[in-house]
XYZ file of C-alpha atoms in Angstrom:
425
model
C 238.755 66.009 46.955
C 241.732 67.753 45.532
C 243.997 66.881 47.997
C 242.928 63.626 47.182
C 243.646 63.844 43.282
C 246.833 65.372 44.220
C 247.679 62.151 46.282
C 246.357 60.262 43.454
C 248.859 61.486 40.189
C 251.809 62.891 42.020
C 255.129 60.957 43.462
C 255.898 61.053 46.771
C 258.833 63.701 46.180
C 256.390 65.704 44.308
C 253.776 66.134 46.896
C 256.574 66.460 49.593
C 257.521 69.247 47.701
C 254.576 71.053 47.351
C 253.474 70.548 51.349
C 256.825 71.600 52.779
C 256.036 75.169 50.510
C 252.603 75.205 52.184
C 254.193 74.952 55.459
C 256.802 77.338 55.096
C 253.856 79.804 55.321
C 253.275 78.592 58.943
C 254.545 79.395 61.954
C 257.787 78.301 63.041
C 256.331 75.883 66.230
C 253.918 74.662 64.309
C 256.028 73.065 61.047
C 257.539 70.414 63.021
C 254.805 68.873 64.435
C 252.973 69.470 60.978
C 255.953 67.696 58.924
C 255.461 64.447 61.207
C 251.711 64.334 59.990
C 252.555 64.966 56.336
C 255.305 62.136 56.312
C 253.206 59.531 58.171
C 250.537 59.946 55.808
C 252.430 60.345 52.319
C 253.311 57.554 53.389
C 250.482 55.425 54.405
C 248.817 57.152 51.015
C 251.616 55.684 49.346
C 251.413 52.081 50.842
C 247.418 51.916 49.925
C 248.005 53.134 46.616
C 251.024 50.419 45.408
C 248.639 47.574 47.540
C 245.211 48.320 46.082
C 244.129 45.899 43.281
C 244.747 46.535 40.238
C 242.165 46.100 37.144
C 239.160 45.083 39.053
C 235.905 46.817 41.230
C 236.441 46.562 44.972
C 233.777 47.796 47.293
C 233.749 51.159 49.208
C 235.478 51.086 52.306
C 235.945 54.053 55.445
C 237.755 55.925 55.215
C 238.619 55.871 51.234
C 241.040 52.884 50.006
C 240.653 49.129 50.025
C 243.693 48.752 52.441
C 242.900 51.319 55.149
C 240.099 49.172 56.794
C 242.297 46.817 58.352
C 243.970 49.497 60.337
C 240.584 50.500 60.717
C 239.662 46.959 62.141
C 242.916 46.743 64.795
C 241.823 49.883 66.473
C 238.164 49.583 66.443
C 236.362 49.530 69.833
C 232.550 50.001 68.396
C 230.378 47.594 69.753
C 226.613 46.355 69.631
C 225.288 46.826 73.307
C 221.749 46.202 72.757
C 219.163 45.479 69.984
C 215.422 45.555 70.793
C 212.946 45.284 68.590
C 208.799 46.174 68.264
C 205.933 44.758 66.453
C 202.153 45.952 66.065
C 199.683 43.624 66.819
C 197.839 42.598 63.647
C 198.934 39.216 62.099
C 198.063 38.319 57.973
C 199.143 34.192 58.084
C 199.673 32.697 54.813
C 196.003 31.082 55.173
C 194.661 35.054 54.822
C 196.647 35.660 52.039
C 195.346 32.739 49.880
C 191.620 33.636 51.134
C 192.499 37.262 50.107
C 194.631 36.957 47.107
C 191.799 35.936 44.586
C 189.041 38.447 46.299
C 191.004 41.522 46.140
C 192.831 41.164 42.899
C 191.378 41.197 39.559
C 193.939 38.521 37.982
C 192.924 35.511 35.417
C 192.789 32.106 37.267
C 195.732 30.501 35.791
C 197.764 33.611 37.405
C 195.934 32.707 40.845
C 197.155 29.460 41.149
C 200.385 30.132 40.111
C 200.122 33.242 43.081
C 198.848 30.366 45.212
C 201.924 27.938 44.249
C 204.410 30.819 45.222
C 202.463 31.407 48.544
C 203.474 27.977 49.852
C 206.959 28.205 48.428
C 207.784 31.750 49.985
C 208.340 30.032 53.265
C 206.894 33.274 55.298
C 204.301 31.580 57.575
C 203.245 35.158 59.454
C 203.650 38.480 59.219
C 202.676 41.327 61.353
C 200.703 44.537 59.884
C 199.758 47.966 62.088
C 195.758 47.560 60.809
C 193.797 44.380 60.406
C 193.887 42.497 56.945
C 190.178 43.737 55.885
C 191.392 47.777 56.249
C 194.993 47.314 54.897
C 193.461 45.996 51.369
C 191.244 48.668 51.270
C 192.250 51.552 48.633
C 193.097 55.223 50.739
C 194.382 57.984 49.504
C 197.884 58.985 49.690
C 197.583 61.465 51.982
C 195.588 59.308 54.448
C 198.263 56.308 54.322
C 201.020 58.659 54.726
C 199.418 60.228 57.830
C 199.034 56.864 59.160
C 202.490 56.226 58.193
C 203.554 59.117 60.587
C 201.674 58.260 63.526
C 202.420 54.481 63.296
C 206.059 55.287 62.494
C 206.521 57.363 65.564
C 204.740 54.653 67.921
C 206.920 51.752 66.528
C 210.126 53.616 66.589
C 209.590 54.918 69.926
C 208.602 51.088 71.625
C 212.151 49.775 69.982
C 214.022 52.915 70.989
C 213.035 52.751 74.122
C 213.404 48.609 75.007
C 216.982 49.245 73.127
C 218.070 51.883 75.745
C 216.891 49.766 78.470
C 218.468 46.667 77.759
C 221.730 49.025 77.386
C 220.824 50.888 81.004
C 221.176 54.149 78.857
C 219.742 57.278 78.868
C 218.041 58.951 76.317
C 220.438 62.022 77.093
C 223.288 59.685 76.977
C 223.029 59.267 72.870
C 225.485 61.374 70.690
C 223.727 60.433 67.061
C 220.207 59.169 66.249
C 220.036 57.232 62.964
C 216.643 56.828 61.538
C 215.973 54.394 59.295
C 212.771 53.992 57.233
C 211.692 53.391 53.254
C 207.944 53.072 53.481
C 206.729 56.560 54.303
C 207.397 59.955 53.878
C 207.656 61.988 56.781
C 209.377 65.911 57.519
C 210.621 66.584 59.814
C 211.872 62.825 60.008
C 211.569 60.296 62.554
C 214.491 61.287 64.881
C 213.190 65.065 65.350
C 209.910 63.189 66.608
C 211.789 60.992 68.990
C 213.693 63.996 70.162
C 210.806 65.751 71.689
C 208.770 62.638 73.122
C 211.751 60.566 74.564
C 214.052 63.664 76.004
C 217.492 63.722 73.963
C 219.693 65.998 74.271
C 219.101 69.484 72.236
C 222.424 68.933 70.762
C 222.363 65.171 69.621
C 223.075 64.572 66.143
C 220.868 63.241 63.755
C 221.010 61.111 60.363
C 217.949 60.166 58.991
C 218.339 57.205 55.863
C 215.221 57.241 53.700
C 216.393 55.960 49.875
C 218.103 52.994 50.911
C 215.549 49.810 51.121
C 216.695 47.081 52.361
C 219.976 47.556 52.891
C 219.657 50.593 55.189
C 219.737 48.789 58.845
C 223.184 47.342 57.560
C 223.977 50.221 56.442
C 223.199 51.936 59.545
C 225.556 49.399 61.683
C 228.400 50.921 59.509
C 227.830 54.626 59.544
C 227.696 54.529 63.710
C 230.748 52.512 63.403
C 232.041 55.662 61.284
C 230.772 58.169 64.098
C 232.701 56.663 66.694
C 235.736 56.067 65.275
C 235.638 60.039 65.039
C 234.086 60.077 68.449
C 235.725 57.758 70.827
C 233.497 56.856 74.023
C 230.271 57.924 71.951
C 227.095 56.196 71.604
C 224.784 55.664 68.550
C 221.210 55.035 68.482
C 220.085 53.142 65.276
C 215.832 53.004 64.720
C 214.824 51.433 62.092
C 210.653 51.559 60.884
C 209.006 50.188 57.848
C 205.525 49.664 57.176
C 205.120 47.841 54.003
C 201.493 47.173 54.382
C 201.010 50.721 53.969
C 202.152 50.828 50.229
C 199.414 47.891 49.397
C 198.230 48.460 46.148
C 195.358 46.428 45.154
C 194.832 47.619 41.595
C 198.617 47.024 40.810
C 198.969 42.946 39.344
C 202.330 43.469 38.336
C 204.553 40.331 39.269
C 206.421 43.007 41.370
C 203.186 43.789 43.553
C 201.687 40.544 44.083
C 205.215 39.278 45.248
C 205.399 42.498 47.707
C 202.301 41.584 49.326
C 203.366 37.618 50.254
C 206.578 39.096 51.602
C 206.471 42.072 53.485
C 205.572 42.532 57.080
C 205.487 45.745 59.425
C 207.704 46.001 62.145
C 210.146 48.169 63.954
C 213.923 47.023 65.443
C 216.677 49.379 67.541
C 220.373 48.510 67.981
C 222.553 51.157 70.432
C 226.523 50.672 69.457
C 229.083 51.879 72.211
C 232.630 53.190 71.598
C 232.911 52.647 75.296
C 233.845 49.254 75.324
C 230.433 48.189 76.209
C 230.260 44.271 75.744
C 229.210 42.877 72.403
C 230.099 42.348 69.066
C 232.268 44.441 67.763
C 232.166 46.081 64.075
C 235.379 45.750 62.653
C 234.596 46.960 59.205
C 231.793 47.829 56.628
C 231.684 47.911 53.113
C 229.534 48.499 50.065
C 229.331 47.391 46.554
C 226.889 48.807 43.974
C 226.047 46.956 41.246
C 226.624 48.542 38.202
C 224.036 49.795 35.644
C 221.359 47.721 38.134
C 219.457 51.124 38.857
C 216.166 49.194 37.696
C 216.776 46.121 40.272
C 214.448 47.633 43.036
C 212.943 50.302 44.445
C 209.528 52.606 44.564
C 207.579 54.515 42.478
C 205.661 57.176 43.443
C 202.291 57.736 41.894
C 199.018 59.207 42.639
C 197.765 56.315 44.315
C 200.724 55.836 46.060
C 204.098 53.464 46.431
C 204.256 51.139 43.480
C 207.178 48.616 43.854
C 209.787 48.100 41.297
C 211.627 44.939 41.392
C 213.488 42.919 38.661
C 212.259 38.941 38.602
C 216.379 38.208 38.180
C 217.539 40.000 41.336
C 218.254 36.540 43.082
C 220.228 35.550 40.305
C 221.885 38.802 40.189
C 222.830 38.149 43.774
C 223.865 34.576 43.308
C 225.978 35.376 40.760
C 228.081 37.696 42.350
C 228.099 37.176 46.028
C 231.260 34.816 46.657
C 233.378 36.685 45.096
C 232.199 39.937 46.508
C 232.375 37.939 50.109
C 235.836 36.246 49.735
C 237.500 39.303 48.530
C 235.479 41.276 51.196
C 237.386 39.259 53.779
C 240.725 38.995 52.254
C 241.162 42.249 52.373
C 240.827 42.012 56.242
C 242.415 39.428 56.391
C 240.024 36.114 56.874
C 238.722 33.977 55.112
C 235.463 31.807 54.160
C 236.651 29.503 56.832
C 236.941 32.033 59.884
C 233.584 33.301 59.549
C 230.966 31.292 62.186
C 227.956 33.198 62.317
C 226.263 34.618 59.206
C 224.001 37.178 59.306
C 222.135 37.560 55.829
C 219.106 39.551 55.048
C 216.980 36.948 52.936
C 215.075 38.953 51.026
C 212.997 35.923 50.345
C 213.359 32.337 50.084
C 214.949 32.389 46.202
C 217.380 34.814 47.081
C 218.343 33.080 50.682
C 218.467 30.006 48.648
C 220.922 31.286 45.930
C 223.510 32.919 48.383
C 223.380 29.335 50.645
C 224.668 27.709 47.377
C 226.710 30.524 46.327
C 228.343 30.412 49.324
C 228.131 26.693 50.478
C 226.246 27.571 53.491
C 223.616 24.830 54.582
C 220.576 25.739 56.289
C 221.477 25.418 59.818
C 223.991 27.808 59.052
C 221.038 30.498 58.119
C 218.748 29.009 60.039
C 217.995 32.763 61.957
C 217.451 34.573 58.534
C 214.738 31.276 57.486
C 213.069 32.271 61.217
C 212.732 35.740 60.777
C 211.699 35.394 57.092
C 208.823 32.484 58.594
C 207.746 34.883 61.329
C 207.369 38.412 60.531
C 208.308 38.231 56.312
C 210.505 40.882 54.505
C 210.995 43.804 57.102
C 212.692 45.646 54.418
C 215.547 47.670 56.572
C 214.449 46.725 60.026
C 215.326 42.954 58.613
C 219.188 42.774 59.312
C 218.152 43.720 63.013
C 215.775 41.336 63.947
C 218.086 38.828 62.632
C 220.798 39.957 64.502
C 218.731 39.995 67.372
C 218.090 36.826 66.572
C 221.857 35.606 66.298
C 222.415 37.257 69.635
C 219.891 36.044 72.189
C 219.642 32.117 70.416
C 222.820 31.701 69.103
C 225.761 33.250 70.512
C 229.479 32.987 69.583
C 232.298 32.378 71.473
C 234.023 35.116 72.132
C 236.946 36.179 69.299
C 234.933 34.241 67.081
C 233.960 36.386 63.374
C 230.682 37.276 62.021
C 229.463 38.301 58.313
C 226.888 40.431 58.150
C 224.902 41.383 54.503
C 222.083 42.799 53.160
C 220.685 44.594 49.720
C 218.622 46.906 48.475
C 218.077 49.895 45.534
C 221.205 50.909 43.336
C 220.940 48.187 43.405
C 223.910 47.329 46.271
C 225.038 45.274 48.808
C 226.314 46.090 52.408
C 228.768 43.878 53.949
C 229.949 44.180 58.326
C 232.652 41.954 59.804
C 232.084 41.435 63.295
C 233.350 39.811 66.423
C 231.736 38.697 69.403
C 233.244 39.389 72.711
């Protein structure tokens, strides 16, 4: 971080200086080799710092700087071998939900049918749960869901790990970095320590476990194992992503947050394994992230007795809406496309308001998002696993030529937004 700083406030000549005095105190055979280093990056250092924009947020890019990423793009050779994905085998339909809605909540009628009215607008037709509709309204205690968060966790995770590693012809051995993805449970050790022991990784396979991040952790995800591989060339990543919304059902909670949370959310578990081998697929080129600022109260959980209590603002589509093309367009001009180049976009729709608001935001039609309307119709709100099953979705239905660009997004608590560029090969 100093060195950073240093970078940061001094000139060029000035930081010359003060490296060249740090390597006198170096051997002789290694100063010339170090010199070439310093130079090349004083001078890339210098380059990003006279090019980055001046006056105005820009989102987080890796490594640090707006302008590094599209060096970071040209040499990228991360790619998205497989995805898989695993659902349990309880359905809730939106005909259950209306049945249910008025029975287990103690709201005044005019609220119902209002409820009711937002029921046929949400546009989510199914959605899967991991225990039929008449348990998962029932009220447990928190250490009872939470154990049936584990077990059900593990199960899921391990059906989409293992279809992901098989559609890749990959060994579990053959993985350099687990990332476990999951907002809907509590669980130590986490996820990947479980898949460890029942799948057979290696002893020494990294893990990174995401458990704060929401929705926007599969994207998220994508970008960190793009990360990983750029510092480990010919790696490969395993990305498992688990939620279980239906576990946080809280029938005593009407808050306009809760009743929401239980039209949207379905259970459900998705995998994606990216190469740096060169595997085929689409390639990352880039991620980045933008937190909005002082949004802190936009989403997320609360923990009480009882259990997980959502927290999310009624404006968050608007939020979204209101931002989103910019945050897009300058997203891409930084790497040097545009709206135009992009062919396949791969949003996380939250629900139907906020798909709706980043179509018109963006001037997308509905064919354009039609895979983000089918996941949203067929399993709901996945929370993180979301951006996969979409993917998955873009992948085995619709294609893109190869050479052909991608934009991938999603959002969750911070509240913040996760953008990937990718291109199919």
């Amino acid at each position: 971080m100093a060195g950073r700083n240093l970078v940061g406030r001094a000139t060029k000549r000035q930081y010359l200086t003060v490296a060249r005095m740090m390597y006198s105190l170096l051997p002789p055979s290694s100063v010339l080799v170090g010199t070439r280093h310093l130079n090349k990056f004083v001078n890339s250092a210098a380059s990003a710092r006279n090019l980055a924009p001046k006056g105005r947020a820009t989102l987080s890019t890796y490594p640090g700087g707006a302008n590094s990423s599209s060096e970071q793009s040209n040499s990228c050779r991360c790619s998205i071998a497989a995805t898989a994905t695993a659902l349990p085998p309880h359905t809730i339909t939106r005909d259950d939900v209306k049945y249910y809605m008025g029975r287990v909540f103690d709201i005044p009628e005019r609220k119902l049918e209002a409820m009711m009215s937002i029921v046929d607008n949400a546009q989510v037709h199914k959605r899967h749960a991991i225990f039929p509709i008449e348990y998962t309204v029932e009220p447990r205690a928190l250490y009872k869901t939470n154990q049936e968060y584990i077990e059900h966790a593990v199960k899921l995770g391990q059906e989409a790990a293992e279809k992901c590693l098989e559609r890749a012809s990959l060994r579990p051995d053959e993985v350099d970095l687990i990332i476990t993805v999951s907002c809907t449970g509590f669980m130590i050790p986490s996820l990947d320590a479980h898949l460890i022991n029942r799948m057979g990784f290696r002893s020494n396979v990294r893990r990174m476990p995401f458990t704060e991040l929401g929705c926007a952790a599969g994207a998220m995800a994508l970008g960190r194992a793009a990360d990983f591989l750029k510092a480990h060339p010919g790696g490969n990543v395993l990305i498992v992503a688990v939620e279980l919304p239906s576990l946080t059902f809280q029938r005593k909670d009407i808050s306009q947050a809760n009743l929401i949370s239980s039209i949207l959310f379905g259970d459900g578990a998705a995998a994606a394994l990216v190469s740096g081998n060169g595997a085929p697929g689409p390639k990352i080129l880039v991620s980045e992230t933008y937190t909005f600022p002082d949004s802190l109260g936009a989403m997320g959980f609360d923990l009480r007795d009882s259990g997980f209590h959502i927290l999310l603002a009624k404006d968050v589509p608007e939020m979204i809406g209101a931002k989103i093309r910019e945050l897009v367009d300058d997203f891409l001009q930084r790497h040097g496309k545009t709206h135009k180049d992009i062919k396949g976009w791969i949003l996380h729709p939250g629900g139907a308001r906020l798909l709706g608001n980043v179509e018109i935001a963006l001037g997308l039609t509905k064919c354009q998002t039609q895979p983000s309307w089918e996941i949203l119709g067929n399993v709901g709100n996945l929370s993180s696993a979301t951006i996969l099953f979409i993917l998955q979705e873009w992948l085995e239905k619709r294609p893109l030529n190869p050479g052909e660009y991608a934009l991938a997004a999603a959002f969750g608590p911070g509240f913040s937004a996760e953008f990937l560029l990718l291109q199919w090969t």
